[in-house]
Amino acid sequence: MSIDLSTPPVPISFEVYPPRSDAGFAALHETIRHLASVDPRFISVTYGAGGSTGGRSLELLTHILRETHVEPLAHLTCVGNTYAGANSLIREFLDAGITSFLALRGDPPAGASEDDAFLGDLASAAELVQLIDRVQAERAPYAETPVPGVPGAVRVEKRPGVDIAVAAFPNGHPRSRRPFEDIDALLAKQAAGATLAITQLFFHADDYLAFVQRSREAGVTIPILPGIMPITSPARLRRVIELTGEQHPADLALALDLESTAEGQRDVGIAHAARLAREVAEGGAPGIHLYAFNNHDTVLEVLREAGALTAESRVPDPVH
């Protein structure tokens, strides 16, 4: 049975990443236009290292801000960042109008140990959350609103805030040294000022729902958004498991292996992701966050099959 996620609406959001070429930007702009047409809560952009603007991340974030009605959310990582460098990068994003962030510790480079000095000055995502909030407080300590009818007078109001998301791990962080260490880390991020958590991918709805229950029992009160990734080929599944350390999902792997065509494997991945979306929504998830792989067709099909889109999205004409 398909649950109608559109009444009442369950918020949706997407993740994209900066392309490596100028040609890739043109294609991604078109993808963003399609994603924006279904009114997501935000579109997040992964962090691209290599320069004061985080590679091409800021360029993509400002495109979303200026050319769509959707909130852009910037990924920031601790690994490799000094306090000064992170401070400068955060301020650069804020000056560009970006006020939503995903604060991540990041993974050490291959072959590096947790004790290597070049991992950076920020030891945890909680410290990065605090730094983002502090930079915004220093940059805009308060807001001023003109008083109608009183020339030159202003009303001092509370400073504009920032929204800071953090990562959560339904099946435990791969570097956790003890049970529930990842939930303790989530509590620390919440105490530091995080306003939202987005989960690492998972393959079964119970993984997410049980994690939310454990988190609530431990004192986590911020929304925990389920991150869902359509897995549309055996190669992508192997790569995802390699990168995340998640346990091998035998049911999904078998279904993908039994399909002899790319089209059939895509259908399997879409059906699996749509089922996850329906089940976590039925379980009370505050929204659905989809990892788009810079392609709109697959994630929008997931939402349609899940019942989150009742009609074809209307894509606006390009802005010239």
XYZ file of C-alpha atoms in Angstrom:
320
model
C 0.000 0.000 0.000
C 1.287 3.481 -0.842
C 1.050 6.093 1.865
C 0.214 9.570 0.607
C 3.141 11.597 1.919
C 1.797 14.797 0.394
C -1.231 15.166 2.743
C -0.054 16.418 5.123
C 3.221 17.076 3.325
C 6.351 15.444 4.602
C 9.275 17.791 3.879
C 11.816 16.564 1.353
C 15.386 17.623 0.703
C 18.275 16.640 -1.528
C 22.066 16.437 -1.561
C 24.213 17.290 -4.588
C 27.945 17.773 -5.024
C 30.060 20.278 -6.997
C 30.987 18.943 -10.452
C 34.585 18.828 -11.561
C 34.109 20.619 -14.887
C 32.320 23.656 -16.299
C 30.243 21.357 -18.489
C 29.155 19.520 -15.370
C 27.894 22.776 -13.885
C 25.516 23.362 -16.791
C 24.030 19.896 -16.384
C 23.789 20.273 -12.617
C 22.021 23.616 -12.932
C 19.345 21.822 -14.947
C 19.115 19.088 -12.310
C 18.757 21.694 -9.564
C 15.949 23.335 -11.532
C 14.066 20.036 -11.568
C 14.738 19.369 -7.884
C 13.611 22.868 -6.921
C 10.330 22.347 -8.788
C 9.074 19.944 -6.089
C 9.607 22.517 -3.304
C 12.247 20.824 -1.165
C 13.019 22.199 2.271
C 16.668 22.603 1.253
C 19.323 21.394 -1.178
C 22.643 20.584 0.457
C 25.989 20.879 -1.306
C 28.924 18.729 -0.239
C 32.188 20.396 0.652
C 34.788 20.624 -2.109
C 38.267 21.123 -0.754
C 40.852 23.247 -2.469
C 40.687 26.977 -1.964
C 39.199 29.705 0.198
C 35.730 29.046 -1.184
C 35.834 25.313 -0.590
C 36.476 24.512 -4.224
C 33.293 25.002 -6.258
C 30.876 24.560 -3.366
C 30.235 28.262 -2.821
C 29.589 28.823 -6.522
C 26.924 26.127 -6.487
C 25.410 27.321 -3.209
C 25.039 30.865 -4.479
C 23.457 29.563 -7.688
C 20.793 27.790 -5.615
C 20.296 30.920 -3.495
C 19.914 33.287 -6.456
C 18.222 31.151 -9.092
C 15.733 29.122 -7.015
C 13.398 29.638 -4.069
C 15.101 26.805 -2.149
C 17.370 27.184 0.879
C 20.961 26.091 0.156
C 22.767 24.173 2.897
C 26.563 24.151 2.945
C 28.626 21.172 4.121
C 31.669 22.021 6.239
C 34.251 19.586 7.563
C 36.786 19.648 10.392
C 39.498 17.458 8.881
C 42.330 19.501 7.429
C 40.951 22.825 8.700
C 42.677 25.214 11.066
C 40.606 27.464 13.317
C 41.600 30.446 11.206
C 40.822 28.697 7.950
C 37.439 27.432 9.139
C 36.594 30.865 10.545
C 37.406 32.504 7.216
C 35.425 29.941 5.218
C 32.355 30.236 7.451
C 32.454 34.023 7.192
C 32.811 33.786 3.410
C 29.685 31.617 3.199
C 27.747 33.903 5.555
C 28.758 36.986 3.563
C 27.362 35.268 0.453
C 23.997 34.820 2.175
C 24.364 31.165 3.170
C 22.870 30.649 6.641
C 22.338 26.874 6.759
C 25.187 24.419 7.334
C 25.914 20.745 7.830
C 28.816 20.429 10.282
C 30.835 17.250 9.765
C 34.045 15.984 11.280
C 35.038 14.290 8.033
C 37.084 11.180 7.425
C 40.868 11.104 7.818
C 42.781 10.673 4.548
C 43.653 7.115 3.597
C 46.569 5.886 5.680
C 46.233 8.633 8.310
C 45.717 7.948 11.991
C 43.411 9.835 14.339
C 46.478 11.348 16.047
C 47.964 12.966 12.950
C 48.391 16.708 13.472
C 47.352 17.628 9.936
C 43.803 16.421 10.628
C 43.190 19.976 11.826
C 42.484 22.116 14.864
C 38.833 21.114 15.226
C 38.573 17.769 16.998
C 34.848 17.146 16.545
C 31.739 18.230 14.693
C 30.466 19.699 17.983
C 33.403 22.122 17.986
C 32.589 23.091 14.393
C 28.947 23.704 15.364
C 30.110 26.079 18.103
C 32.474 27.848 15.728
C 29.765 28.417 13.091
C 27.473 29.924 15.707
C 30.271 32.058 17.157
C 31.312 33.437 13.764
C 27.722 34.430 13.031
C 27.412 36.054 16.473
C 30.565 38.101 15.881
C 29.523 39.012 12.340
C 25.954 40.013 13.218
C 25.630 40.530 17.002
C 22.169 42.062 16.605
C 19.695 43.271 13.995
C 18.282 46.761 13.523
C 14.766 47.506 12.266
C 13.651 51.060 11.409
C 10.919 52.504 13.641
C 8.029 53.714 11.439
C 7.406 57.421 11.751
C 10.610 58.133 13.685
C 13.377 59.138 11.266
C 16.769 57.747 12.201
C 15.418 55.560 14.968
C 15.908 51.815 14.949
C 14.719 48.938 17.056
C 17.442 46.552 18.187
C 16.350 42.940 17.810
C 17.794 39.490 18.322
C 20.556 38.687 15.874
C 19.729 36.486 12.885
C 20.608 32.906 13.657
C 21.998 30.057 11.605
C 20.618 26.568 11.102
C 23.227 23.894 11.759
C 22.643 20.265 10.839
C 24.885 17.403 11.930
C 25.330 13.766 10.978
C 23.755 10.809 12.751
C 24.543 7.111 12.346
C 21.625 4.632 12.676
C 23.958 1.626 12.739
C 26.711 3.252 14.760
C 29.702 5.248 13.618
C 32.372 3.017 12.043
C 34.995 4.512 14.381
C 32.921 4.150 17.565
C 34.907 2.494 20.330
C 31.936 1.471 22.473
C 28.163 1.007 22.192
C 26.141 4.226 21.985
C 29.239 6.411 21.600
C 27.634 7.815 18.438
C 24.525 8.832 20.417
C 26.713 10.528 23.030
C 28.365 12.408 20.166
C 24.930 13.431 18.845
C 24.002 14.719 22.299
C 27.221 16.775 22.317
C 26.376 18.238 18.907
C 22.900 19.123 20.145
C 24.343 20.806 23.243
C 26.722 22.764 21.011
C 23.784 24.253 19.096
C 22.839 21.831 16.313
C 19.254 22.250 15.125
C 18.862 19.155 12.922
C 20.454 15.738 12.380
C 20.658 13.940 9.023
C 21.416 10.240 9.065
C 24.022 8.279 7.237
C 22.373 5.886 4.792
C 20.682 2.738 6.034
C 19.067 -0.174 4.222
C 16.114 -1.117 6.458
C 13.505 1.165 8.022
C 13.896 -0.489 11.433
C 17.537 0.679 11.507
C 16.347 4.296 11.437
C 13.276 3.913 13.627
C 15.138 2.029 16.375
C 17.951 4.591 16.292
C 15.481 7.458 16.708
C 13.918 5.701 19.688
C 17.333 5.133 21.324
C 18.265 8.751 20.686
C 15.050 10.082 22.206
C 15.503 7.891 25.272
C 19.025 9.310 25.646
C 17.786 12.910 25.483
C 18.164 13.905 21.830
C 15.328 16.296 20.984
C 16.344 17.785 17.620
C 14.676 16.407 14.465
C 16.447 13.387 12.982
C 16.039 13.341 9.218
C 16.447 9.978 7.440
C 19.026 10.024 4.646
C 18.027 7.678 1.820
C 20.252 6.736 -1.103
C 18.818 4.977 -4.173
C 21.232 2.126 -4.922
C 20.814 1.382 -8.623
C 23.671 -1.029 -9.389
C 25.802 -3.689 -7.673
C 28.885 -1.543 -8.268
C 27.343 1.417 -6.457
C 26.315 -0.821 -3.573
C 29.860 -2.161 -3.215
C 31.292 1.344 -3.308
C 28.834 2.671 -0.739
C 29.579 -0.175 1.665
C 33.309 0.411 1.199
C 32.973 4.103 2.007
C 30.532 3.876 4.906
C 31.303 0.571 6.571
C 27.616 -0.377 6.567
C 26.715 -4.046 6.772
C 26.088 -5.801 3.471
C 22.303 -5.805 2.741
C 21.823 -9.326 1.394
C 18.261 -8.748 0.183
C 19.090 -5.666 -1.877
C 22.341 -7.166 -3.183
C 20.561 -10.317 -4.355
C 17.781 -8.352 -6.047
C 20.330 -6.231 -7.927
C 22.408 -9.255 -8.937
C 19.364 -11.061 -10.328
C 18.692 -8.225 -12.762
C 20.668 -8.524 -15.989
C 20.031 -5.015 -17.304
C 20.889 -1.550 -16.026
C 17.231 -0.579 -16.385
C 16.125 -3.493 -14.227
C 18.717 -2.684 -11.557
C 17.566 0.934 -11.536
C 13.976 -0.212 -10.964
C 15.124 -2.375 -8.043
C 16.986 0.537 -6.455
C 14.066 2.913 -6.883
C 11.599 0.425 -5.408
C 13.863 -0.213 -2.422
C 14.375 3.506 -1.704
C 10.655 4.241 -2.152
C 9.768 1.491 0.315
C 12.199 2.949 2.856
C 10.664 6.403 2.388
C 7.149 5.099 2.938
C 8.066 3.050 5.993
C 10.041 5.761 7.798
C 7.307 8.302 7.033
C 4.734 5.925 8.519
C 7.051 5.636 11.542
C 7.036 9.403 12.104
C 10.115 10.678 10.256
C 10.116 14.496 10.045
C 11.025 14.418 6.346
C 12.913 12.550 3.656
C 16.466 13.487 2.617
C 17.611 11.964 -0.674
C 21.182 11.641 -1.912
C 20.704 12.635 -5.555
C 24.095 11.802 -7.115
C 23.581 14.958 -9.229
C 20.698 13.300 -11.066
C 17.085 14.354 -10.652
C 15.323 11.556 -12.540
C 16.038 8.788 -10.035
C 15.244 10.646 -6.808
C 12.077 12.194 -8.225
C 10.955 8.737 -9.350
C 11.601 7.473 -5.815
C 9.336 10.190 -4.443
C 6.626 9.454 -6.995
C 6.695 5.745 -6.237
C 6.630 6.480 -2.500
C 3.535 8.626 -2.963
C 5.324 11.854 -2.076
C 4.593 13.430 -5.472
C 1.030 13.082 -6.651
C 1.666 14.533 -10.104
C 4.495 15.299 -12.458
C 6.605 18.144 -11.137
C 6.296 21.357 -13.062
C 9.709 22.551 -14.077
C 9.969 26.317 -14.616
C 11.486 27.744 -17.753
C 15.229 28.440 -17.485
C 16.261 31.907 -16.352
C 18.169 33.670 -19.123
